[in-house]
């Protein structure tokens, strides 16, 4: 009888943890959606945590439970976009090769930024653009490093250290995209995606 009670207690605790995780996921999703909406309307430095929380229906105390400030949130937001790619886009492709993953991700980054041009332009116009861009690139570097390590462990070959390859991929791809936007999109997004994809493919040895 005591054993059964312990099992039931553990099950209740596990279910509570799952519900808590779901609440956290819903909170972060609401904040991300609100942030995307706000960034579509105004520069990043004009977005306040108060209005972000108000639009998301989240208390400030809850926001600060997960993030130190809006720069910390921006880093998490960049990570969530990469996670969305892993969860929703990459599984629909036929190839499962690590090299193809990075080429495909680079092309999808062009498409995503082009589709959200107004929000990106508001980031470009921000007085803290350099800081915001460095946060995005560094987060992408961390994500790329994690995935590249896994690929190398599985046999993928790169011409330099994993750290250098990751920094070149993360910085090069996003700098190329933002420069393309800043210069007035002198080529089509399709051409840019192809060129960026070719660059990424050239990093790896066959």
PDB file of C-alpha atoms in Angstrom:
ATOM      1  CA  UNK A   1       0.000   0.000   0.000  1.00  0.00           C
ATOM      2  CA  UNK A   2       2.806   2.362   0.876  1.00  0.00           C
ATOM      3  CA  UNK A   3       4.608   1.407  -2.365  1.00  0.00           C
ATOM      4  CA  UNK A   4       1.496   2.237  -4.409  1.00  0.00           C
ATOM      5  CA  UNK A   5       1.170   5.601  -2.660  1.00  0.00           C
ATOM      6  CA  UNK A   6       4.793   6.415  -3.465  1.00  0.00           C
ATOM      7  CA  UNK A   7       4.274   5.493  -7.130  1.00  0.00           C
ATOM      8  CA  UNK A   8       1.136   7.643  -7.296  1.00  0.00           C
ATOM      9  CA  UNK A   9       2.992  10.528  -5.676  1.00  0.00           C
ATOM     10  CA  UNK A  10       5.822  10.260  -8.210  1.00  0.00           C
ATOM     11  CA  UNK A  11       3.320  10.175 -11.076  1.00  0.00           C
ATOM     12  CA  UNK A  12       1.589  13.296  -9.727  1.00  0.00           C
ATOM     13  CA  UNK A  13       4.970  15.069  -9.410  1.00  0.00           C
ATOM     14  CA  UNK A  14       5.887  14.069 -12.957  1.00  0.00           C
ATOM     15  CA  UNK A  15       2.543  15.300 -14.302  1.00  0.00           C
ATOM     16  CA  UNK A  16       2.967  18.580 -12.420  1.00  0.00           C
ATOM     17  CA  UNK A  17       6.439  18.996 -13.943  1.00  0.00           C
ATOM     18  CA  UNK A  18       5.047  18.386 -17.432  1.00  0.00           C
ATOM     19  CA  UNK A  19       2.291  20.946 -16.851  1.00  0.00           C
ATOM     20  CA  UNK A  20       4.883  23.412 -15.576  1.00  0.00           C
ATOM     21  CA  UNK A  21       7.005  22.831 -18.664  1.00  0.00           C
ATOM     22  CA  UNK A  22       3.975  23.434 -20.867  1.00  0.00           C
ATOM     23  CA  UNK A  23       3.221  26.670 -19.017  1.00  0.00           C
ATOM     24  CA  UNK A  24       6.795  27.832 -19.527  1.00  0.00           C
ATOM     25  CA  UNK A  25       6.609  26.916 -23.200  1.00  0.00           C
ATOM     26  CA  UNK A  26       3.351  28.842 -23.615  1.00  0.00           C
ATOM     27  CA  UNK A  27       4.847  31.846 -21.823  1.00  0.00           C
ATOM     28  CA  UNK A  28       7.934  31.902 -24.025  1.00  0.00           C
ATOM     29  CA  UNK A  29       5.876  31.403 -27.164  1.00  0.00           C
ATOM     30  CA  UNK A  30       3.588  34.298 -26.222  1.00  0.00           C
ATOM     31  CA  UNK A  31       6.594  36.546 -25.573  1.00  0.00           C
ATOM     32  CA  UNK A  32       8.217  35.570 -28.868  1.00  0.00           C
ATOM     33  CA  UNK A  33       5.045  36.261 -30.832  1.00  0.00           C
ATOM     34  CA  UNK A  34       4.572  39.608 -29.083  1.00  0.00           C
ATOM     35  CA  UNK A  35       8.212  40.512 -29.753  1.00  0.00           C
ATOM     36  CA  UNK A  36       7.851  39.716 -33.459  1.00  0.00           C
ATOM     37  CA  UNK A  37       4.764  41.935 -33.627  1.00  0.00           C
ATOM     38  CA  UNK A  38       6.443  44.808 -31.800  1.00  0.00           C
ATOM     39  CA  UNK A  39       9.624  44.566 -33.843  1.00  0.00           C
ATOM     40  CA  UNK A  40       7.481  44.807 -36.955  1.00  0.00           C
ATOM     41  CA  UNK A  41       6.275  48.200 -35.665  1.00  0.00           C
ATOM     42  CA  UNK A  42       9.291  49.884 -34.072  1.00  0.00           C
ATOM     43  CA  UNK A  43      13.077  49.683 -33.571  1.00  0.00           C
ATOM     44  CA  UNK A  44      14.414  47.244 -31.015  1.00  0.00           C
ATOM     45  CA  UNK A  45      15.659  49.926 -28.615  1.00  0.00           C
ATOM     46  CA  UNK A  46      12.161  51.439 -28.401  1.00  0.00           C
ATOM     47  CA  UNK A  47      10.573  48.169 -27.289  1.00  0.00           C
ATOM     48  CA  UNK A  48      10.109  48.085 -23.528  1.00  0.00           C
ATOM     49  CA  UNK A  49       9.713  45.053 -21.328  1.00  0.00           C
ATOM     50  CA  UNK A  50       6.448  46.517 -20.029  1.00  0.00           C
ATOM     51  CA  UNK A  51       4.792  46.618 -23.443  1.00  0.00           C
ATOM     52  CA  UNK A  52       6.282  43.259 -24.400  1.00  0.00           C
ATOM     53  CA  UNK A  53       4.772  41.661 -21.297  1.00  0.00           C
ATOM     54  CA  UNK A  54       1.489  43.500 -21.741  1.00  0.00           C
ATOM     55  CA  UNK A  55       1.084  42.335 -25.333  1.00  0.00           C
ATOM     56  CA  UNK A  56       2.049  38.775 -24.415  1.00  0.00           C
ATOM     57  CA  UNK A  57      -0.224  38.707 -21.367  1.00  0.00           C
ATOM     58  CA  UNK A  58       2.748  37.870 -19.162  1.00  0.00           C
ATOM     59  CA  UNK A  59       3.656  39.439 -15.812  1.00  0.00           C
ATOM     60  CA  UNK A  60       6.967  41.293 -15.516  1.00  0.00           C
ATOM     61  CA  UNK A  61       7.926  39.028 -12.633  1.00  0.00           C
ATOM     62  CA  UNK A  62       7.440  36.024 -14.913  1.00  0.00           C
ATOM     63  CA  UNK A  63       9.558  37.623 -17.623  1.00  0.00           C
ATOM     64  CA  UNK A  64      12.417  38.218 -15.183  1.00  0.00           C
ATOM     65  CA  UNK A  65      12.100  34.661 -13.952  1.00  0.00           C
ATOM     66  CA  UNK A  66      13.358  33.519 -17.355  1.00  0.00           C
ATOM     67  CA  UNK A  67      15.410  36.465 -18.685  1.00  0.00           C
ATOM     68  CA  UNK A  68      17.780  39.034 -17.210  1.00  0.00           C
ATOM     69  CA  UNK A  69      16.772  41.807 -19.607  1.00  0.00           C
ATOM     70  CA  UNK A  70      15.573  42.291 -23.184  1.00  0.00           C
ATOM     71  CA  UNK A  71      19.065  41.563 -24.535  1.00  0.00           C
ATOM     72  CA  UNK A  72      19.002  38.201 -22.802  1.00  0.00           C
ATOM     73  CA  UNK A  73      15.548  37.696 -24.284  1.00  0.00           C
ATOM     74  CA  UNK A  74      16.859  38.578 -27.764  1.00  0.00           C
ATOM     75  CA  UNK A  75      19.470  35.843 -27.442  1.00  0.00           C
ATOM     76  CA  UNK A  76      16.777  33.328 -26.455  1.00  0.00           C
ATOM     77  CA  UNK A  77      14.585  34.590 -29.302  1.00  0.00           C
ATOM     78  CA  UNK A  78      17.372  33.916 -31.800  1.00  0.00           C
ATOM     79  CA  UNK A  79      17.775  30.426 -30.332  1.00  0.00           C
ATOM     80  CA  UNK A  80      14.039  29.784 -30.648  1.00  0.00           C
ATOM     81  CA  UNK A  81      14.179  30.542 -34.385  1.00  0.00           C
ATOM     82  CA  UNK A  82      16.935  27.944 -34.814  1.00  0.00           C
ATOM     83  CA  UNK A  83      14.894  25.477 -32.770  1.00  0.00           C
ATOM     84  CA  UNK A  84      11.876  26.166 -34.990  1.00  0.00           C
ATOM     85  CA  UNK A  85      13.992  25.330 -38.028  1.00  0.00           C
ATOM     86  CA  UNK A  86      15.110  22.070 -36.421  1.00  0.00           C
ATOM     87  CA  UNK A  87      11.610  21.166 -35.327  1.00  0.00           C
ATOM     88  CA  UNK A  88       9.436  22.239 -38.257  1.00  0.00           C
ATOM     89  CA  UNK A  89      11.507  22.753 -41.399  1.00  0.00           C
ATOM     90  CA  UNK A  90      14.521  20.463 -41.434  1.00  0.00           C
ATOM     91  CA  UNK A  91      12.553  17.228 -40.735  1.00  0.00           C
ATOM     92  CA  UNK A  92      10.558  17.806 -43.950  1.00  0.00           C
ATOM     93  CA  UNK A  93      13.669  17.584 -46.147  1.00  0.00           C
ATOM     94  CA  UNK A  94      14.852  14.357 -47.714  1.00  0.00           C
ATOM     95  CA  UNK A  95      18.532  14.645 -46.788  1.00  0.00           C
ATOM     96  CA  UNK A  96      19.789  13.964 -43.284  1.00  0.00           C
ATOM     97  CA  UNK A  97      23.435  14.773 -43.982  1.00  0.00           C
ATOM     98  CA  UNK A  98      25.062  17.288 -41.627  1.00  0.00           C
ATOM     99  CA  UNK A  99      26.578  19.252 -44.523  1.00  0.00           C
ATOM    100  CA  UNK A 100      23.152  19.571 -46.159  1.00  0.00           C
ATOM    101  CA  UNK A 101      21.705  20.723 -42.842  1.00  0.00           C
ATOM    102  CA  UNK A 102      23.972  23.777 -42.718  1.00  0.00           C
ATOM    103  CA  UNK A 103      23.445  24.587 -46.412  1.00  0.00           C
ATOM    104  CA  UNK A 104      19.678  24.308 -46.023  1.00  0.00           C
ATOM    105  CA  UNK A 105      19.654  26.337 -42.820  1.00  0.00           C
ATOM    106  CA  UNK A 106      21.647  29.148 -44.466  1.00  0.00           C
ATOM    107  CA  UNK A 107      19.157  29.305 -47.331  1.00  0.00           C
ATOM    108  CA  UNK A 108      16.197  29.260 -44.950  1.00  0.00           C
ATOM    109  CA  UNK A 109      17.769  32.107 -42.967  1.00  0.00           C
ATOM    110  CA  UNK A 110      17.713  34.227 -46.139  1.00  0.00           C
ATOM    111  CA  UNK A 111      14.070  33.349 -46.748  1.00  0.00           C
ATOM    112  CA  UNK A 112      13.029  34.030 -43.157  1.00  0.00           C
ATOM    113  CA  UNK A 113      14.754  37.401 -42.973  1.00  0.00           C
ATOM    114  CA  UNK A 114      13.392  38.406 -46.373  1.00  0.00           C
ATOM    115  CA  UNK A 115       9.857  37.439 -45.310  1.00  0.00           C
ATOM    116  CA  UNK A 116      10.239  39.492 -42.119  1.00  0.00           C
ATOM    117  CA  UNK A 117      11.980  42.433 -43.765  1.00  0.00           C
ATOM    118  CA  UNK A 118      10.084  45.134 -41.880  1.00  0.00           C
ATOM    119  CA  UNK A 119      11.016  43.693 -38.494  1.00  0.00           C
ATOM    120  CA  UNK A 120      14.629  43.276 -39.601  1.00  0.00           C
ATOM    121  CA  UNK A 121      14.746  46.853 -40.902  1.00  0.00           C
ATOM    122  CA  UNK A 122      13.536  48.041 -37.504  1.00  0.00           C
ATOM    123  CA  UNK A 123      16.427  46.125 -36.014  1.00  0.00           C
ATOM    124  CA  UNK A 124      18.790  47.778 -38.511  1.00  0.00           C
ATOM    125  CA  UNK A 125      17.433  51.217 -37.600  1.00  0.00           C
ATOM    126  CA  UNK A 126      17.900  50.608 -33.894  1.00  0.00           C
ATOM    127  CA  UNK A 127      20.476  52.671 -32.031  1.00  0.00           C
ATOM    128  CA  UNK A 128      21.719  49.419 -30.525  1.00  0.00           C
ATOM    129  CA  UNK A 129      21.885  47.522 -33.831  1.00  0.00           C
ATOM    130  CA  UNK A 130      25.545  46.584 -33.410  1.00  0.00           C
ATOM    131  CA  UNK A 131      24.882  45.130 -29.963  1.00  0.00           C
ATOM    132  CA  UNK A 132      21.743  43.340 -31.135  1.00  0.00           C
ATOM    133  CA  UNK A 133      23.500  41.888 -34.173  1.00  0.00           C
ATOM    134  CA  UNK A 134      26.404  40.662 -32.051  1.00  0.00           C
ATOM    135  CA  UNK A 135      23.919  38.881 -29.754  1.00  0.00           C
ATOM    136  CA  UNK A 136      22.192  37.199 -32.702  1.00  0.00           C
ATOM    137  CA  UNK A 137      25.477  36.143 -34.313  1.00  0.00           C
ATOM    138  CA  UNK A 138      26.928  34.859 -31.031  1.00  0.00           C
ATOM    139  CA  UNK A 139      23.824  32.806 -30.283  1.00  0.00           C
ATOM    140  CA  UNK A 140      23.909  31.398 -33.797  1.00  0.00           C
ATOM    141  CA  UNK A 141      27.607  30.633 -33.284  1.00  0.00           C
ATOM    142  CA  UNK A 142      26.825  28.660 -30.125  1.00  0.00           C
ATOM    143  CA  UNK A 143      24.065  26.701 -31.880  1.00  0.00           C
ATOM    144  CA  UNK A 144      26.255  26.073 -34.931  1.00  0.00           C
ATOM    145  CA  UNK A 145      29.154  24.940 -32.733  1.00  0.00           C
ATOM    146  CA  UNK A 146      26.938  22.451 -30.931  1.00  0.00           C
ATOM    147  CA  UNK A 147      25.640  20.941 -34.170  1.00  0.00           C
ATOM    148  CA  UNK A 148      29.010  21.010 -35.926  1.00  0.00           C
ATOM    149  CA  UNK A 149      30.634  19.113 -33.076  1.00  0.00           C
ATOM    150  CA  UNK A 150      27.999  16.427 -33.461  1.00  0.00           C
ATOM    151  CA  UNK A 151      28.587  16.311 -37.219  1.00  0.00           C
ATOM    152  CA  UNK A 152      32.374  16.025 -36.883  1.00  0.00           C
ATOM    153  CA  UNK A 153      31.921  13.240 -34.345  1.00  0.00           C
ATOM    154  CA  UNK A 154      29.894  11.436 -37.025  1.00  0.00           C
ATOM    155  CA  UNK A 155      32.571  11.841 -39.698  1.00  0.00           C
ATOM    156  CA  UNK A 156      32.016  15.321 -41.139  1.00  0.00           C
ATOM    157  CA  UNK A 157      35.279  16.970 -42.227  1.00  0.00           C
ATOM    158  CA  UNK A 158      36.032  20.676 -41.911  1.00  0.00           C
ATOM    159  CA  UNK A 159      39.203  22.490 -43.077  1.00  0.00           C
ATOM    160  CA  UNK A 160      39.936  24.103 -39.713  1.00  0.00           C
ATOM    161  CA  UNK A 161      39.010  23.906 -36.052  1.00  0.00           C
ATOM    162  CA  UNK A 162      35.335  23.490 -35.201  1.00  0.00           C
ATOM    163  CA  UNK A 163      35.364  26.837 -33.412  1.00  0.00           C
ATOM    164  CA  UNK A 164      36.726  28.741 -36.424  1.00  0.00           C
ATOM    165  CA  UNK A 165      34.356  26.957 -38.828  1.00  0.00           C
ATOM    166  CA  UNK A 166      31.393  27.772 -36.579  1.00  0.00           C
ATOM    167  CA  UNK A 167      32.354  31.439 -36.271  1.00  0.00           C
ATOM    168  CA  UNK A 168      32.802  31.753 -40.051  1.00  0.00           C
ATOM    169  CA  UNK A 169      29.459  30.095 -40.739  1.00  0.00           C
ATOM    170  CA  UNK A 170      27.514  32.056 -38.139  1.00  0.00           C
ATOM    171  CA  UNK A 171      29.118  35.428 -38.765  1.00  0.00           C
ATOM    172  CA  UNK A 172      29.515  35.115 -42.509  1.00  0.00           C
ATOM    173  CA  UNK A 173      25.975  34.041 -43.297  1.00  0.00           C
ATOM    174  CA  UNK A 174      24.216  36.668 -41.207  1.00  0.00           C
ATOM    175  CA  UNK A 175      26.594  39.461 -42.158  1.00  0.00           C
ATOM    176  CA  UNK A 176      25.959  38.663 -45.829  1.00  0.00           C
ATOM    177  CA  UNK A 177      22.185  38.762 -45.301  1.00  0.00           C
ATOM    178  CA  UNK A 178      22.154  41.977 -43.292  1.00  0.00           C
ATOM    179  CA  UNK A 179      24.557  43.630 -45.759  1.00  0.00           C
ATOM    180  CA  UNK A 180      22.235  42.603 -48.596  1.00  0.00           C
ATOM    181  CA  UNK A 181      19.329  44.292 -46.842  1.00  0.00           C
ATOM    182  CA  UNK A 182      21.363  47.351 -45.881  1.00  0.00           C
ATOM    183  CA  UNK A 183      22.538  47.813 -49.472  1.00  0.00           C
ATOM    184  CA  UNK A 184      18.993  47.778 -50.820  1.00  0.00           C
ATOM    185  CA  UNK A 185      18.618  44.147 -51.976  1.00  0.00           C
ATOM    186  CA  UNK A 186      20.471  44.560 -55.271  1.00  0.00           C
ATOM    187  CA  UNK A 187      19.946  40.887 -56.082  1.00  0.00           C
ATOM    188  CA  UNK A 188      16.942  38.637 -55.575  1.00  0.00           C
ATOM    189  CA  UNK A 189      16.500  36.685 -52.341  1.00  0.00           C
ATOM    190  CA  UNK A 190      16.663  33.476 -54.416  1.00  0.00           C
ATOM    191  CA  UNK A 191      20.064  34.422 -55.808  1.00  0.00           C
ATOM    192  CA  UNK A 192      21.349  35.407 -52.376  1.00  0.00           C
ATOM    193  CA  UNK A 193      20.109  32.131 -50.893  1.00  0.00           C
ATOM    194  CA  UNK A 194      21.902  30.204 -53.634  1.00  0.00           C
ATOM    195  CA  UNK A 195      25.152  32.125 -53.159  1.00  0.00           C
ATOM    196  CA  UNK A 196      25.052  31.801 -49.372  1.00  0.00           C
ATOM    197  CA  UNK A 197      24.287  28.095 -49.726  1.00  0.00           C
ATOM    198  CA  UNK A 198      27.244  27.646 -52.082  1.00  0.00           C
ATOM    199  CA  UNK A 199      29.521  29.413 -49.623  1.00  0.00           C
ATOM    200  CA  UNK A 200      28.418  27.165 -46.764  1.00  0.00           C
ATOM    201  CA  UNK A 201      28.841  24.046 -48.923  1.00  0.00           C
ATOM    202  CA  UNK A 202      32.403  25.095 -49.776  1.00  0.00           C
ATOM    203  CA  UNK A 203      33.379  25.032 -46.104  1.00  0.00           C
ATOM    204  CA  UNK A 204      33.062  21.262 -45.918  1.00  0.00           C
ATOM    205  CA  UNK A 205      35.232  18.534 -47.430  1.00  0.00           C
ATOM    206  CA  UNK A 206      33.553  15.728 -49.335  1.00  0.00           C
TER     207      UNK A 206
END
